[in-house]
Amino acid sequence: MVKVGEYDLPDDLYYHSDHAWARVESDGTVTVGMNDFYQKSAGDTTYIDLPFEGDEVEQGETCGKIQSAKWVGKFVSPVSGEIIAVNEELEDDCTLINKSPYDKGWIMKVKPSNLDEDLKNLITGDKIEPWIKKEIEDAEKKKG
């Protein structure tokens, strides 16, 4: 676990620069959600526009929207492939993204089409801490 300030970022995940995380499962699928920095910055999630099962997504493509009292943000796919599942529990309680961003608050599962190449474009390992520190700095500048 990488902990930077108040933010927890599991170091076994891959992160897209738009704050989606990706976990490669043992069966080769990829579970995707939004990271702790995103959910704490946005505040309590009030609505999510989920992507559709069966849709094809490209890495970096907006495939949904997440709304909080503070803003409407885009949900970007960190990997390319076919969406094979969406977390329908979020339709009843979208604050699961806040309460459990890396577990119960997952958003979709993808059957990747180009995983090895996609993973090269994501943030992982020792790159997580400097990246999130810069994100925190940038957020502070916007407030200031």
PDB file of C-alpha atoms in Angstrom:
ATOM      1  CA  MET A   1       0.000   0.000   0.000  1.00  0.00           C
ATOM      2  CA  VAL A   2       1.284   3.427  -0.924  1.00  0.00           C
ATOM      3  CA  LYS A   3       0.018   6.061   1.503  1.00  0.00           C
ATOM      4  CA  VAL A   4       0.466   9.691   0.533  1.00  0.00           C
ATOM      5  CA  GLY A   5      -1.126  12.112   2.981  1.00  0.00           C
ATOM      6  CA  GLU A   6      -4.698  10.927   3.479  1.00  0.00           C
ATOM      7  CA  TYR A   7      -4.752   8.854   0.272  1.00  0.00           C
ATOM      8  CA  ASP A   8      -4.349   5.081   0.080  1.00  0.00           C
ATOM      9  CA  LEU A   9      -3.217   3.587  -3.226  1.00  0.00           C
ATOM     10  CA  PRO A  10      -2.654  -0.169  -3.322  1.00  0.00           C
ATOM     11  CA  ASP A  11       0.695  -0.806  -4.999  1.00  0.00           C
ATOM     12  CA  ASP A  12      -0.544  -3.960  -6.745  1.00  0.00           C
ATOM     13  CA  LEU A  13      -2.865  -1.909  -8.977  1.00  0.00           C
ATOM     14  CA  TYR A  14      -2.296   0.050 -12.164  1.00  0.00           C
ATOM     15  CA  TYR A  15      -3.506   3.655 -12.368  1.00  0.00           C
ATOM     16  CA  HIS A  16      -4.641   5.778 -15.293  1.00  0.00           C
ATOM     17  CA  SER A  17      -3.809   9.486 -15.106  1.00  0.00           C
ATOM     18  CA  ASP A  18      -7.568  10.206 -14.845  1.00  0.00           C
ATOM     19  CA  HIS A  19      -7.634   8.234 -11.550  1.00  0.00           C
ATOM     20  CA  ALA A  20      -9.184   4.976 -12.700  1.00  0.00           C
ATOM     21  CA  TRP A  21      -7.465   1.903 -11.250  1.00  0.00           C
ATOM     22  CA  ALA A  22      -7.047  -1.486 -12.884  1.00  0.00           C
ATOM     23  CA  ARG A  23      -6.509  -4.843 -11.175  1.00  0.00           C
ATOM     24  CA  VAL A  24      -5.519  -7.787 -13.359  1.00  0.00           C
ATOM     25  CA  GLU A  25      -7.403 -10.819 -12.041  1.00  0.00           C
ATOM     26  CA  SER A  26      -6.133 -14.403 -12.089  1.00  0.00           C
ATOM     27  CA  ASP A  27      -8.472 -15.241 -14.995  1.00  0.00           C
ATOM     28  CA  GLY A  28      -6.963 -12.454 -17.133  1.00  0.00           C
ATOM     29  CA  THR A  29      -9.903 -10.057 -16.795  1.00  0.00           C
ATOM     30  CA  VAL A  30      -9.395  -6.550 -15.428  1.00  0.00           C
ATOM     31  CA  THR A  31     -11.477  -5.023 -12.630  1.00  0.00           C
ATOM     32  CA  VAL A  32     -11.708  -1.226 -12.792  1.00  0.00           C
ATOM     33  CA  GLY A  33     -12.725   1.488 -10.338  1.00  0.00           C
ATOM     34  CA  MET A  34     -11.823   4.993  -9.203  1.00  0.00           C
ATOM     35  CA  ASN A  35      -8.981   5.601  -6.761  1.00  0.00           C
ATOM     36  CA  ASP A  36      -8.995   7.061  -3.266  1.00  0.00           C
ATOM     37  CA  PHE A  37      -7.670  10.461  -4.413  1.00  0.00           C
ATOM     38  CA  TYR A  38     -10.561  10.823  -6.859  1.00  0.00           C
ATOM     39  CA  GLN A  39     -13.287   9.804  -4.435  1.00  0.00           C
ATOM     40  CA  LYS A  40     -11.984  12.034  -1.616  1.00  0.00           C
ATOM     41  CA  SER A  41     -11.520  14.994  -3.973  1.00  0.00           C
ATOM     42  CA  ALA A  42     -15.008  14.595  -5.445  1.00  0.00           C
ATOM     43  CA  GLY A  43     -16.784  14.015  -2.165  1.00  0.00           C
ATOM     44  CA  ASP A  44     -19.735  11.676  -1.747  1.00  0.00           C
ATOM     45  CA  THR A  45     -20.840  10.210  -5.037  1.00  0.00           C
ATOM     46  CA  THR A  46     -24.480  11.082  -5.776  1.00  0.00           C
ATOM     47  CA  TYR A  47     -24.907   9.450  -9.205  1.00  0.00           C
ATOM     48  CA  ILE A  48     -23.023   7.218 -11.620  1.00  0.00           C
ATOM     49  CA  ASP A  49     -23.728   6.708 -15.303  1.00  0.00           C
ATOM     50  CA  LEU A  50     -22.438   3.161 -15.753  1.00  0.00           C
ATOM     51  CA  PRO A  51     -21.084   1.838 -19.032  1.00  0.00           C
ATOM     52  CA  PHE A  52     -22.928  -1.029 -20.739  1.00  0.00           C
ATOM     53  CA  GLU A  53     -21.971  -4.694 -20.666  1.00  0.00           C
ATOM     54  CA  GLY A  54     -20.917  -5.831 -24.123  1.00  0.00           C
ATOM     55  CA  ASP A  55     -19.544  -2.413 -25.146  1.00  0.00           C
ATOM     56  CA  GLU A  56     -16.012  -2.177 -26.478  1.00  0.00           C
ATOM     57  CA  VAL A  57     -13.807   0.455 -24.835  1.00  0.00           C
ATOM     58  CA  GLU A  58     -10.429   1.893 -25.730  1.00  0.00           C
ATOM     59  CA  GLN A  59      -7.785   2.842 -23.191  1.00  0.00           C
ATOM     60  CA  GLY A  60      -8.356   6.472 -22.186  1.00  0.00           C
ATOM     61  CA  GLU A  61     -11.916   6.552 -23.550  1.00  0.00           C
ATOM     62  CA  THR A  62     -14.646   8.105 -21.412  1.00  0.00           C
ATOM     63  CA  CYS A  63     -17.205   5.377 -20.790  1.00  0.00           C
ATOM     64  CA  GLY A  64     -19.269   6.824 -17.949  1.00  0.00           C
ATOM     65  CA  LYS A  65     -19.828   9.783 -15.648  1.00  0.00           C
ATOM     66  CA  ILE A  66     -19.589  10.106 -11.892  1.00  0.00           C
ATOM     67  CA  GLN A  67     -21.391  12.919 -10.112  1.00  0.00           C
ATOM     68  CA  SER A  68     -20.959  14.317  -6.630  1.00  0.00           C
ATOM     69  CA  ALA A  69     -22.216  17.442  -4.923  1.00  0.00           C
ATOM     70  CA  LYS A  70     -18.997  19.152  -6.071  1.00  0.00           C
ATOM     71  CA  TRP A  71     -18.788  18.119  -9.738  1.00  0.00           C
ATOM     72  CA  VAL A  72     -19.508  15.796 -12.607  1.00  0.00           C
ATOM     73  CA  GLY A  73     -16.410  13.822 -13.581  1.00  0.00           C
ATOM     74  CA  LYS A  74     -15.617  11.440 -16.381  1.00  0.00           C
ATOM     75  CA  PHE A  75     -14.964   7.768 -15.875  1.00  0.00           C
ATOM     76  CA  VAL A  76     -12.165   6.707 -18.212  1.00  0.00           C
ATOM     77  CA  SER A  77     -11.255   3.133 -19.059  1.00  0.00           C
ATOM     78  CA  PRO A  78      -7.642   2.328 -18.160  1.00  0.00           C
ATOM     79  CA  VAL A  79      -7.571  -0.622 -20.586  1.00  0.00           C
ATOM     80  CA  SER A  80      -9.023  -1.541 -23.984  1.00  0.00           C
ATOM     81  CA  GLY A  81     -11.403  -4.449 -24.412  1.00  0.00           C
ATOM     82  CA  GLU A  82     -14.967  -5.643 -23.923  1.00  0.00           C
ATOM     83  CA  ILE A  83     -16.942  -4.705 -20.817  1.00  0.00           C
ATOM     84  CA  ILE A  84     -18.070  -8.048 -19.411  1.00  0.00           C
ATOM     85  CA  ALA A  85     -19.672  -6.829 -16.160  1.00  0.00           C
ATOM     86  CA  VAL A  86     -20.734  -3.626 -14.426  1.00  0.00           C
ATOM     87  CA  ASN A  87     -21.288  -3.206 -10.696  1.00  0.00           C
ATOM     88  CA  GLU A  88     -25.068  -2.880 -10.563  1.00  0.00           C
ATOM     89  CA  GLU A  89     -24.922  -2.425  -6.780  1.00  0.00           C
ATOM     90  CA  LEU A  90     -23.729   1.124  -7.531  1.00  0.00           C
ATOM     91  CA  GLU A  91     -27.163   1.927  -8.977  1.00  0.00           C
ATOM     92  CA  ASP A  92     -28.634   1.402  -5.488  1.00  0.00           C
ATOM     93  CA  ASP A  93     -25.705   2.825  -3.509  1.00  0.00           C
ATOM     94  CA  CYS A  94     -23.151   4.771  -5.540  1.00  0.00           C
ATOM     95  CA  THR A  95     -21.415   5.858  -2.313  1.00  0.00           C
ATOM     96  CA  LEU A  96     -19.749   2.414  -2.369  1.00  0.00           C
ATOM     97  CA  ILE A  97     -17.176   4.237  -4.538  1.00  0.00           C
ATOM     98  CA  ASN A  98     -16.425   6.357  -1.450  1.00  0.00           C
ATOM     99  CA  LYS A  99     -16.815   3.701   1.223  1.00  0.00           C
ATOM    100  CA  SER A 100     -14.853   0.945  -0.526  1.00  0.00           C
ATOM    101  CA  PRO A 101     -13.096   2.266  -3.665  1.00  0.00           C
ATOM    102  CA  TYR A 102     -10.906  -0.818  -4.179  1.00  0.00           C
ATOM    103  CA  ASP A 103     -13.388  -3.528  -3.220  1.00  0.00           C
ATOM    104  CA  LYS A 104     -17.182  -3.112  -3.198  1.00  0.00           C
ATOM    105  CA  GLY A 105     -16.958   0.165  -5.157  1.00  0.00           C
ATOM    106  CA  TRP A 106     -15.536  -1.382  -8.349  1.00  0.00           C
ATOM    107  CA  ILE A 107     -17.231  -0.069 -11.495  1.00  0.00           C
ATOM    108  CA  MET A 108     -16.649  -2.536 -14.334  1.00  0.00           C
ATOM    109  CA  LYS A 109     -14.816  -5.649 -15.438  1.00  0.00           C
ATOM    110  CA  VAL A 110     -13.114  -5.783 -18.829  1.00  0.00           C
ATOM    111  CA  LYS A 111     -11.922  -8.643 -20.988  1.00  0.00           C
ATOM    112  CA  PRO A 112      -8.775  -6.894 -22.251  1.00  0.00           C
ATOM    113  CA  SER A 113      -7.826  -6.880 -25.920  1.00  0.00           C
ATOM    114  CA  ASN A 114      -4.319  -5.421 -25.640  1.00  0.00           C
ATOM    115  CA  LEU A 115      -3.357  -5.819 -21.986  1.00  0.00           C
ATOM    116  CA  ASP A 116       0.441  -5.941 -22.221  1.00  0.00           C
ATOM    117  CA  GLU A 117       0.557  -2.744 -24.279  1.00  0.00           C
ATOM    118  CA  ASP A 118      -2.077  -0.987 -22.147  1.00  0.00           C
ATOM    119  CA  LEU A 119      -0.259  -1.742 -18.888  1.00  0.00           C
ATOM    120  CA  LYS A 120       2.866   0.008 -20.223  1.00  0.00           C
ATOM    121  CA  ASN A 121       0.848   3.260 -20.354  1.00  0.00           C
ATOM    122  CA  LEU A 122      -0.366   3.064 -16.746  1.00  0.00           C
ATOM    123  CA  ILE A 123       1.182   4.233 -13.484  1.00  0.00           C
ATOM    124  CA  THR A 124       2.401   1.491 -11.157  1.00  0.00           C
ATOM    125  CA  GLY A 125       5.024   0.562  -8.569  1.00  0.00           C
ATOM    126  CA  ASP A 126       7.492   3.279  -7.588  1.00  0.00           C
ATOM    127  CA  LYS A 127       5.823   5.771  -9.976  1.00  0.00           C
ATOM    128  CA  ILE A 128       2.614   5.909  -7.880  1.00  0.00           C
ATOM    129  CA  GLU A 129       3.903   8.106  -5.050  1.00  0.00           C
ATOM    130  CA  PRO A 130       5.473  10.902  -7.165  1.00  0.00           C
ATOM    131  CA  TRP A 131       2.398  10.938  -9.431  1.00  0.00           C
ATOM    132  CA  ILE A 132      -0.122  11.297  -6.608  1.00  0.00           C
ATOM    133  CA  LYS A 133       2.048  13.924  -4.866  1.00  0.00           C
ATOM    134  CA  LYS A 134       1.915  16.004  -8.054  1.00  0.00           C
ATOM    135  CA  GLU A 135      -1.858  15.491  -8.277  1.00  0.00           C
ATOM    136  CA  ILE A 136      -2.199  16.751  -4.685  1.00  0.00           C
ATOM    137  CA  GLU A 137      -0.030  19.797  -5.474  1.00  0.00           C
ATOM    138  CA  ASP A 138      -2.050  20.568  -8.601  1.00  0.00           C
ATOM    139  CA  ALA A 139      -5.320  20.299  -6.644  1.00  0.00           C
ATOM    140  CA  GLU A 140      -3.968  22.659  -3.962  1.00  0.00           C
ATOM    141  CA  LYS A 141      -2.971  25.203  -6.625  1.00  0.00           C
ATOM    142  CA  LYS A 142      -6.486  25.114  -8.115  1.00  0.00           C
ATOM    143  CA  LYS A 143      -7.978  25.786  -4.676  1.00  0.00           C
ATOM    144  CA  GLY A 144      -5.501  28.553  -3.867  1.00  0.00           C
TER     145      GLY A 144
END
